[in-house]
Short mmCIF file of C-alpha atoms in Angstrom, two decimals:
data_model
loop_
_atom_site.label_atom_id
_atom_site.label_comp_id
_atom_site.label_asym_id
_atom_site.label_seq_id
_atom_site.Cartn_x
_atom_site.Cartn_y
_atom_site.Cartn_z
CA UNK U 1 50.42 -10.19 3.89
CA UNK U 2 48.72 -12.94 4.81
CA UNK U 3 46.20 -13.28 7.85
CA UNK U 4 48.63 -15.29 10.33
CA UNK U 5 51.86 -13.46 10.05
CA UNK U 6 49.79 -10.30 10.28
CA UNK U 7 48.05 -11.69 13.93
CA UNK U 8 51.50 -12.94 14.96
CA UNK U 9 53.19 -9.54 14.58
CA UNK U 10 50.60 -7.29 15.98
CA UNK U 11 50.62 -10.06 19.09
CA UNK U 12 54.44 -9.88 19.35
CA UNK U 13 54.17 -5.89 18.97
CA UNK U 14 51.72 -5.99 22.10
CA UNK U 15 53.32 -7.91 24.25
CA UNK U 16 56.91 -7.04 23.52
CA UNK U 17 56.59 -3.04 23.09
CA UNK U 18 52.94 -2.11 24.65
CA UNK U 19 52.54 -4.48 27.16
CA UNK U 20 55.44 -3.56 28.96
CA UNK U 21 55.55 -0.03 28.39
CA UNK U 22 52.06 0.01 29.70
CA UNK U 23 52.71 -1.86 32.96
CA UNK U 24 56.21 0.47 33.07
CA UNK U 25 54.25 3.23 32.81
CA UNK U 26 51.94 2.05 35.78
CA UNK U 27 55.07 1.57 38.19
CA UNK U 28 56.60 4.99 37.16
CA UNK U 29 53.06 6.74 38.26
CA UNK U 30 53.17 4.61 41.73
CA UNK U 31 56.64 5.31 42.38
CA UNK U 32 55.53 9.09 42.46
CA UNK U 33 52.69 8.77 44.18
CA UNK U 34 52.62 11.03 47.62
CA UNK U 35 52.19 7.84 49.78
CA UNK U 36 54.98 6.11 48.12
CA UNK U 37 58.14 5.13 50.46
CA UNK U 38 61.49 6.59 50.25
CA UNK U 39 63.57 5.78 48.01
CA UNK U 40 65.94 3.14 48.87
CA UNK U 41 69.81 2.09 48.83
CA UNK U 42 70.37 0.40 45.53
CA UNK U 43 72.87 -2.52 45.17
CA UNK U 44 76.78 -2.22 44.79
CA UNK U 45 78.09 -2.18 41.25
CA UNK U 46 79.49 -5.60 42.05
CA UNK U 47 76.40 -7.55 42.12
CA UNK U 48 75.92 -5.98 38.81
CA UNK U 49 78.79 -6.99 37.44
CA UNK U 50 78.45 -10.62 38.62
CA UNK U 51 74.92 -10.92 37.19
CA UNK U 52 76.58 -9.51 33.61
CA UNK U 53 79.23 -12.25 33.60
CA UNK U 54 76.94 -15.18 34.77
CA UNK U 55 74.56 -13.76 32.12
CA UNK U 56 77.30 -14.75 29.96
CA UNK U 57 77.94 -18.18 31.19
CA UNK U 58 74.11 -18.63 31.09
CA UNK U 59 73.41 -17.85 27.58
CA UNK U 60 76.19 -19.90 25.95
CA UNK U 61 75.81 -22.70 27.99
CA UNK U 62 72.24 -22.58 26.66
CA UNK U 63 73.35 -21.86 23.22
CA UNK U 64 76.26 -24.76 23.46
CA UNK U 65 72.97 -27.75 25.28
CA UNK U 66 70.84 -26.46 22.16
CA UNK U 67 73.23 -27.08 18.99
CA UNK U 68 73.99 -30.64 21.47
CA UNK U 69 70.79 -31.12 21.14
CA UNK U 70 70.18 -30.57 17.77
CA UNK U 71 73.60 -32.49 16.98
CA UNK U 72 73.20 -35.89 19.49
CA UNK U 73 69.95 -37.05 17.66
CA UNK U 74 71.06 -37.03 14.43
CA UNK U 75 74.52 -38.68 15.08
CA UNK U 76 71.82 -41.54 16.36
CA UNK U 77 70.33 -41.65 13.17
CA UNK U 78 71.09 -43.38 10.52
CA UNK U 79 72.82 -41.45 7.25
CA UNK U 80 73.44 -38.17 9.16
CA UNK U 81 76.93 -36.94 9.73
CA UNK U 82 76.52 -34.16 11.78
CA UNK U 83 79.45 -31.80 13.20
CA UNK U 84 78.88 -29.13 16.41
CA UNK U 85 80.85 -25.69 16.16
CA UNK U 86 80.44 -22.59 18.33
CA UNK U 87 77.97 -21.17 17.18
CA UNK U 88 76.26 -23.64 14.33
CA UNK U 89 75.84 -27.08 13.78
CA UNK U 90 75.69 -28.96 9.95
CA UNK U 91 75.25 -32.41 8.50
CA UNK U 92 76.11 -34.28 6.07
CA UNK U 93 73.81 -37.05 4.46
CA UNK U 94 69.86 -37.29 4.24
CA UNK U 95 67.43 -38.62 6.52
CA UNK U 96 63.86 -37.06 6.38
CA UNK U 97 64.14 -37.53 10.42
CA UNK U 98 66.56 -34.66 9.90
CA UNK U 99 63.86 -32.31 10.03
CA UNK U 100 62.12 -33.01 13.01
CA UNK U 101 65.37 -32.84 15.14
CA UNK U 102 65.96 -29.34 13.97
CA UNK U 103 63.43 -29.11 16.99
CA UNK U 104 64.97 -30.96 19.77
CA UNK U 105 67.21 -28.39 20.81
CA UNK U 106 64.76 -25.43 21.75
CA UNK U 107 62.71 -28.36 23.17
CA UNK U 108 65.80 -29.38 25.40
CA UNK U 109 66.40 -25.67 26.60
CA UNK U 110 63.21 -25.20 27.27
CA UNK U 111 63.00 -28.11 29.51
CA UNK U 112 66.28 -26.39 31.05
CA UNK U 113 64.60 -22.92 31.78
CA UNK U 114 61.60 -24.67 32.69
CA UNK U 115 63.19 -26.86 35.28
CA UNK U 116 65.29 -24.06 36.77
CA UNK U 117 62.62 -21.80 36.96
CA UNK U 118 60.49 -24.71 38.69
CA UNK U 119 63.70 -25.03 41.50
CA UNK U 120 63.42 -21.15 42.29
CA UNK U 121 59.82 -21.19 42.82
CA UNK U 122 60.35 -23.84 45.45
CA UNK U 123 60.75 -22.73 49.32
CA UNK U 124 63.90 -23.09 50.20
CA UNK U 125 67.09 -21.50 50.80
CA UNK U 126 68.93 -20.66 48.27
CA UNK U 127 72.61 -18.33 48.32
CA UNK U 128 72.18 -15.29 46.46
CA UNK U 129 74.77 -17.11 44.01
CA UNK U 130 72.97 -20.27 43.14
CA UNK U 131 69.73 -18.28 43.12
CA UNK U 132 71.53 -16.14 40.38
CA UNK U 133 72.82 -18.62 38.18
CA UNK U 134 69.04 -19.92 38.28
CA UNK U 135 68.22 -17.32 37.44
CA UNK U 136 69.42 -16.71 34.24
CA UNK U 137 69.90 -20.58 33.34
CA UNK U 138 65.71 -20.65 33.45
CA UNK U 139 65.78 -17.14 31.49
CA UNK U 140 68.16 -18.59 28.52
CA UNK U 141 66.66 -21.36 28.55
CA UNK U 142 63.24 -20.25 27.69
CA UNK U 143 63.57 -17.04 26.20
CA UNK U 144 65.86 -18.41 23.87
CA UNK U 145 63.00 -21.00 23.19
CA UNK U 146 60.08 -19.32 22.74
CA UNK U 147 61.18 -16.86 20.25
CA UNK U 148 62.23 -19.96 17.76
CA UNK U 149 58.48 -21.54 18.04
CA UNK U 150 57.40 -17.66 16.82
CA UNK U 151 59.71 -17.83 14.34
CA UNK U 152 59.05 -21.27 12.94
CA UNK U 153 55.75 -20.18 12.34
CA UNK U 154 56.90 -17.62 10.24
CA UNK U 155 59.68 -19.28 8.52
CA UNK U 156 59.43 -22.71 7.45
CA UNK U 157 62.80 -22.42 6.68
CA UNK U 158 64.19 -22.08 10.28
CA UNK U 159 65.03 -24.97 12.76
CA UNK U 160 61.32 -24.93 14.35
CA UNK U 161 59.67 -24.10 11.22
CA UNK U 162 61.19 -27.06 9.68
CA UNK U 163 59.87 -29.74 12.56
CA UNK U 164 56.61 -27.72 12.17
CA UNK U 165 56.75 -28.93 8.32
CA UNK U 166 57.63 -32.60 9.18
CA UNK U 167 54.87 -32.79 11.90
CA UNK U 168 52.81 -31.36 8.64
CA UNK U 169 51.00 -28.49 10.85
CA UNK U 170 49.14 -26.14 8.95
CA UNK U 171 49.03 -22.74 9.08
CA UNK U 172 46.14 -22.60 11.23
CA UNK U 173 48.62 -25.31 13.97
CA UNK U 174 51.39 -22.49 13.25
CA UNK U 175 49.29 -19.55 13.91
CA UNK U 176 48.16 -20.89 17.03
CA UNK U 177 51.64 -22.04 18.51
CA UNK U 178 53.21 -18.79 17.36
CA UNK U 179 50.55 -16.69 19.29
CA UNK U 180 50.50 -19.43 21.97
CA UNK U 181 54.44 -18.99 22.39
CA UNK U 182 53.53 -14.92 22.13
CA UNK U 183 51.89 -15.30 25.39
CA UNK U 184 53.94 -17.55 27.39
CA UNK U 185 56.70 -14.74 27.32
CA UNK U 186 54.65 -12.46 29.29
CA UNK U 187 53.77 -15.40 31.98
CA UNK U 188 57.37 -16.55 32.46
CA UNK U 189 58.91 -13.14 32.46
CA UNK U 190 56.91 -12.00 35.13
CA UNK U 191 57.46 -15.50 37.53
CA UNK U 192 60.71 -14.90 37.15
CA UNK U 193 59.84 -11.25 38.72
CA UNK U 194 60.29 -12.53 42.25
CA UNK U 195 63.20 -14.38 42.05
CA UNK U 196 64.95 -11.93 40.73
CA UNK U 197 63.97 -9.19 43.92
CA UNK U 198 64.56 -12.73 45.92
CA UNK U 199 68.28 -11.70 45.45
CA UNK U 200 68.17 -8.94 47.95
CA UNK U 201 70.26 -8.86 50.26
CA UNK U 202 68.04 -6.37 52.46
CA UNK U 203 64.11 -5.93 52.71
CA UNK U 204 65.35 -2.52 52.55
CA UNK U 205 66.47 -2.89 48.81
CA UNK U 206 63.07 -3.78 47.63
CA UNK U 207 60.18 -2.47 50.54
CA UNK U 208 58.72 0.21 47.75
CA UNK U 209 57.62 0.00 44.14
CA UNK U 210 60.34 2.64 43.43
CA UNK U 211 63.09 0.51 45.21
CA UNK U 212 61.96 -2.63 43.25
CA UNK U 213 62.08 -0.82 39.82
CA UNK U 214 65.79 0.12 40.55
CA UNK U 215 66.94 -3.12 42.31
CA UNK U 216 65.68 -5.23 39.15
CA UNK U 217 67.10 -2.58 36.45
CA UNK U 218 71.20 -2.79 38.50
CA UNK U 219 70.61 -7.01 38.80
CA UNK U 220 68.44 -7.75 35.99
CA UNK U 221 68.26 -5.00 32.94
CA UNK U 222 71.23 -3.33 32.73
CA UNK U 223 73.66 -6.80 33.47
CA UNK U 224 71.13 -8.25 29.95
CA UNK U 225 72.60 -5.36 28.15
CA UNK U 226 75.94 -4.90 28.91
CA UNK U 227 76.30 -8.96 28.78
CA UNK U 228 74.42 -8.81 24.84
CA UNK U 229 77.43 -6.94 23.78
CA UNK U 230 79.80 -9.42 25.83
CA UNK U 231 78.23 -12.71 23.77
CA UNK U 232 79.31 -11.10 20.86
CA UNK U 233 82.88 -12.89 20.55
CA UNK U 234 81.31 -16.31 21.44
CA UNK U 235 79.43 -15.99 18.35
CA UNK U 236 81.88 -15.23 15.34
CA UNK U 237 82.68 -15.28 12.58
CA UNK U 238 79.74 -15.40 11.31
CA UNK U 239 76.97 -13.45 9.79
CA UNK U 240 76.32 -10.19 11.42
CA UNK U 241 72.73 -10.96 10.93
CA UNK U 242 73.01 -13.76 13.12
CA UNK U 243 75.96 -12.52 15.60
CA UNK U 244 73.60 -9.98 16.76
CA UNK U 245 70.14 -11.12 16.40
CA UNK U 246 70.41 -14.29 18.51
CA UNK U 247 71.17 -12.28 21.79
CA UNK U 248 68.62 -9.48 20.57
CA UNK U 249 65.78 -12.32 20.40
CA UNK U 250 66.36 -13.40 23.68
CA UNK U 251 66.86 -10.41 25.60
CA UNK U 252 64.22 -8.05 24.18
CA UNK U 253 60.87 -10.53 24.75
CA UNK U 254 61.57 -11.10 28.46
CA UNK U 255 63.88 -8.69 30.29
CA UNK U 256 61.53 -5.62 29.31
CA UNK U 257 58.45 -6.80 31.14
CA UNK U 258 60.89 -8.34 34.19
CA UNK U 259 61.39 -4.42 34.22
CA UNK U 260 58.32 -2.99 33.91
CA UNK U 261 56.69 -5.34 36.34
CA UNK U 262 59.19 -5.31 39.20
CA UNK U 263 57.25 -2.43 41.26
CA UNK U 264 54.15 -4.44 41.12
CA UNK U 265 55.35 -7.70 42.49
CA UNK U 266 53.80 -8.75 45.84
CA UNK U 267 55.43 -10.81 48.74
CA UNK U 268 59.06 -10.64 47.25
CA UNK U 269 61.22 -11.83 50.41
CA UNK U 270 65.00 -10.74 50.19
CA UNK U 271 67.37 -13.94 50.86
CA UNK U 272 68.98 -11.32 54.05
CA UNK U 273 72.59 -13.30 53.17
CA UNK U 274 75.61 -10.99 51.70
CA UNK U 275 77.53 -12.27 49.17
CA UNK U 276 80.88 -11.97 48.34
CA UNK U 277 80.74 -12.13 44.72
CA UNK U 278 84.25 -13.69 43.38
CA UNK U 279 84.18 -11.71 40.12
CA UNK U 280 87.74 -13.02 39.31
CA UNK U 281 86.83 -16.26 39.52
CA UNK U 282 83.33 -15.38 36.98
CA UNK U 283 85.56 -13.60 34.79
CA UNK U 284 88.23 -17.10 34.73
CA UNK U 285 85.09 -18.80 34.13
CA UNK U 286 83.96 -16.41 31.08
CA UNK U 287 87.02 -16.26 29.81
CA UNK U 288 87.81 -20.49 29.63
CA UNK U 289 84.21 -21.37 28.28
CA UNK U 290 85.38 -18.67 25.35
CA UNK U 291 88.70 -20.16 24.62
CA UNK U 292 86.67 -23.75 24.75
CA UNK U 293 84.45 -21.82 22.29
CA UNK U 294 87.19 -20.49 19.81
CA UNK U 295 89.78 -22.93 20.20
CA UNK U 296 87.99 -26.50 20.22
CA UNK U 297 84.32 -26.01 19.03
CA UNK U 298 84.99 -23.33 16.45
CA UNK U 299 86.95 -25.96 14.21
CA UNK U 300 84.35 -28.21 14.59
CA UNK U 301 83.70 -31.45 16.43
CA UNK U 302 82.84 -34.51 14.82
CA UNK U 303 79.57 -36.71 16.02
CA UNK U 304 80.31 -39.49 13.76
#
């Protein structure tokens, strides 16, 4: 194997298995320490289920502004034909410009998670609903980035690794955005640590490293798994390979060290505001975007 996939996939193996187990392994020793505090309420199952469904919502929206993305552009340019579907996008028609916009759309949802993550960081009041949908809108966004700019350097054939070819980077321009994408996961997951405890509705909820682990694993973990499975009708027919790998990618680089660094995060402030999460109305919303999904974009849409 050659020298920079090897130093890309011992990186991703540090800071997507070790890293976090290390820092996970940290909190579970502090949360059993004899000075550390009792262990608090956790939230209601509801907040959990809200934060699965808008997990939803976030993802495809993401997934629907990137294939835009990727689509818009080339409808601008000239002999491209291109058509968006659900869960794909194809042209028809040459252009060597087609290339490079095989990059726009992790670019534009990058921006996205970028931007939202920039508006939770900012003092000021957010509800416990907007702060959600934030939330996950500036997790999509760049977790479902970062992992393409890893792959492209891998895979010239893949969306980034084909704007990496038109930009002519060499391997040594691939190796180093690869790794450089590598460690941006770690950086964003854990700034989007405090937002995420920021969704307390009690200091209570998250006063100890114990209470922190088990506030972020009911809003944050468990609501990325149960919601991987729930993306799964968005995205088919298609390849299995595909169905099941997208939400993999973006779930497994970030949520794991939101997880394992919860206990450790300083100066979280719960928002002190109940909500009244209106699941029925999340679940109306889940359930139009997938019939907007399966009955319009699956047969295709025309940008030309």
């Amino acid at each position: 194997m050659a020298i920079g996939p090897t130093w890309i996939l011992a990186t991703a193996a540090l800071t997507i298995v070790a890293g976090p187990l290390a820092l996970g392994l940290a909190g579970f020793i502090s949360a059993r320490a004899p000075h550390a505090a009792p262990a608090a309420p956790v939230p209601g199952w509801r907040l959990t289920a809200a934060s699965t469904l808008l997990y939803v919502l976030a993802f495809n929206l993401t997934f629907f502004l990137q294939e835009l993305a990727l689509v818009l552009p080339k409808a601008l340019t000239p002999d491209l034909q291109p058509t968006l579907y659900h869960n794909n996008h194809s042209w028809e028609g040459t252009n060597p410009l087609a290339a490079l916009f095989q990059g726009t759309g992790a670019l534009a949802t990058l921006a996205v998670g970028l931007f939202c993550l920039w508006l939770l960081r900012r003092p000021r009041p957010w509800s416990n609903s907007t702060r959600l949908v934030l939330f996950w809108m500036a997790y999509c966004g760049c977790f479902m980035a970062l992992p393409q700019v890893v792959v492209g350097a891998l895979s010239p054939g893949s969306d980034v690794g084909m704007a990496m070819g038109y930009l002519q980077l060499d391997a040594g321009a691939r190796l180093g955005a690869g790794l450089l994408a590598l460690g941006l996961m770690p950086l964003v997951a854990l700034l989007l640590r405090q937002p995420a405890l920021a969704i307390a509705d009690s200091p209570a909820a998250i006063a100890s490293p114990g209470a922190r682990t088990r506030f972020v694993f009911r809003t944050a973990t468990l609501p990325a798994l149960l919601a991987t499975a729930l993306v799964i009708p968005f995205r088919i027919p298609r390849e299995w390979l595909e169905v099941v790998l997208v939400p993999l990618l973006v779930v497994l680089p970030g949520i794991p060290w939101i997880q394992a660094g919860a206990w450790r995060t300083r100066g979280a402030a719960a928002n002190g505001a109940a909500t009244a999460w209106p699941l029925a109305y999340l679940f109306a919303a889940v359930v139009a975007l997938l019939l907007f999904f399966q009955l319009v974009l699956r047969a295709g849409i025309r940008f030309y």
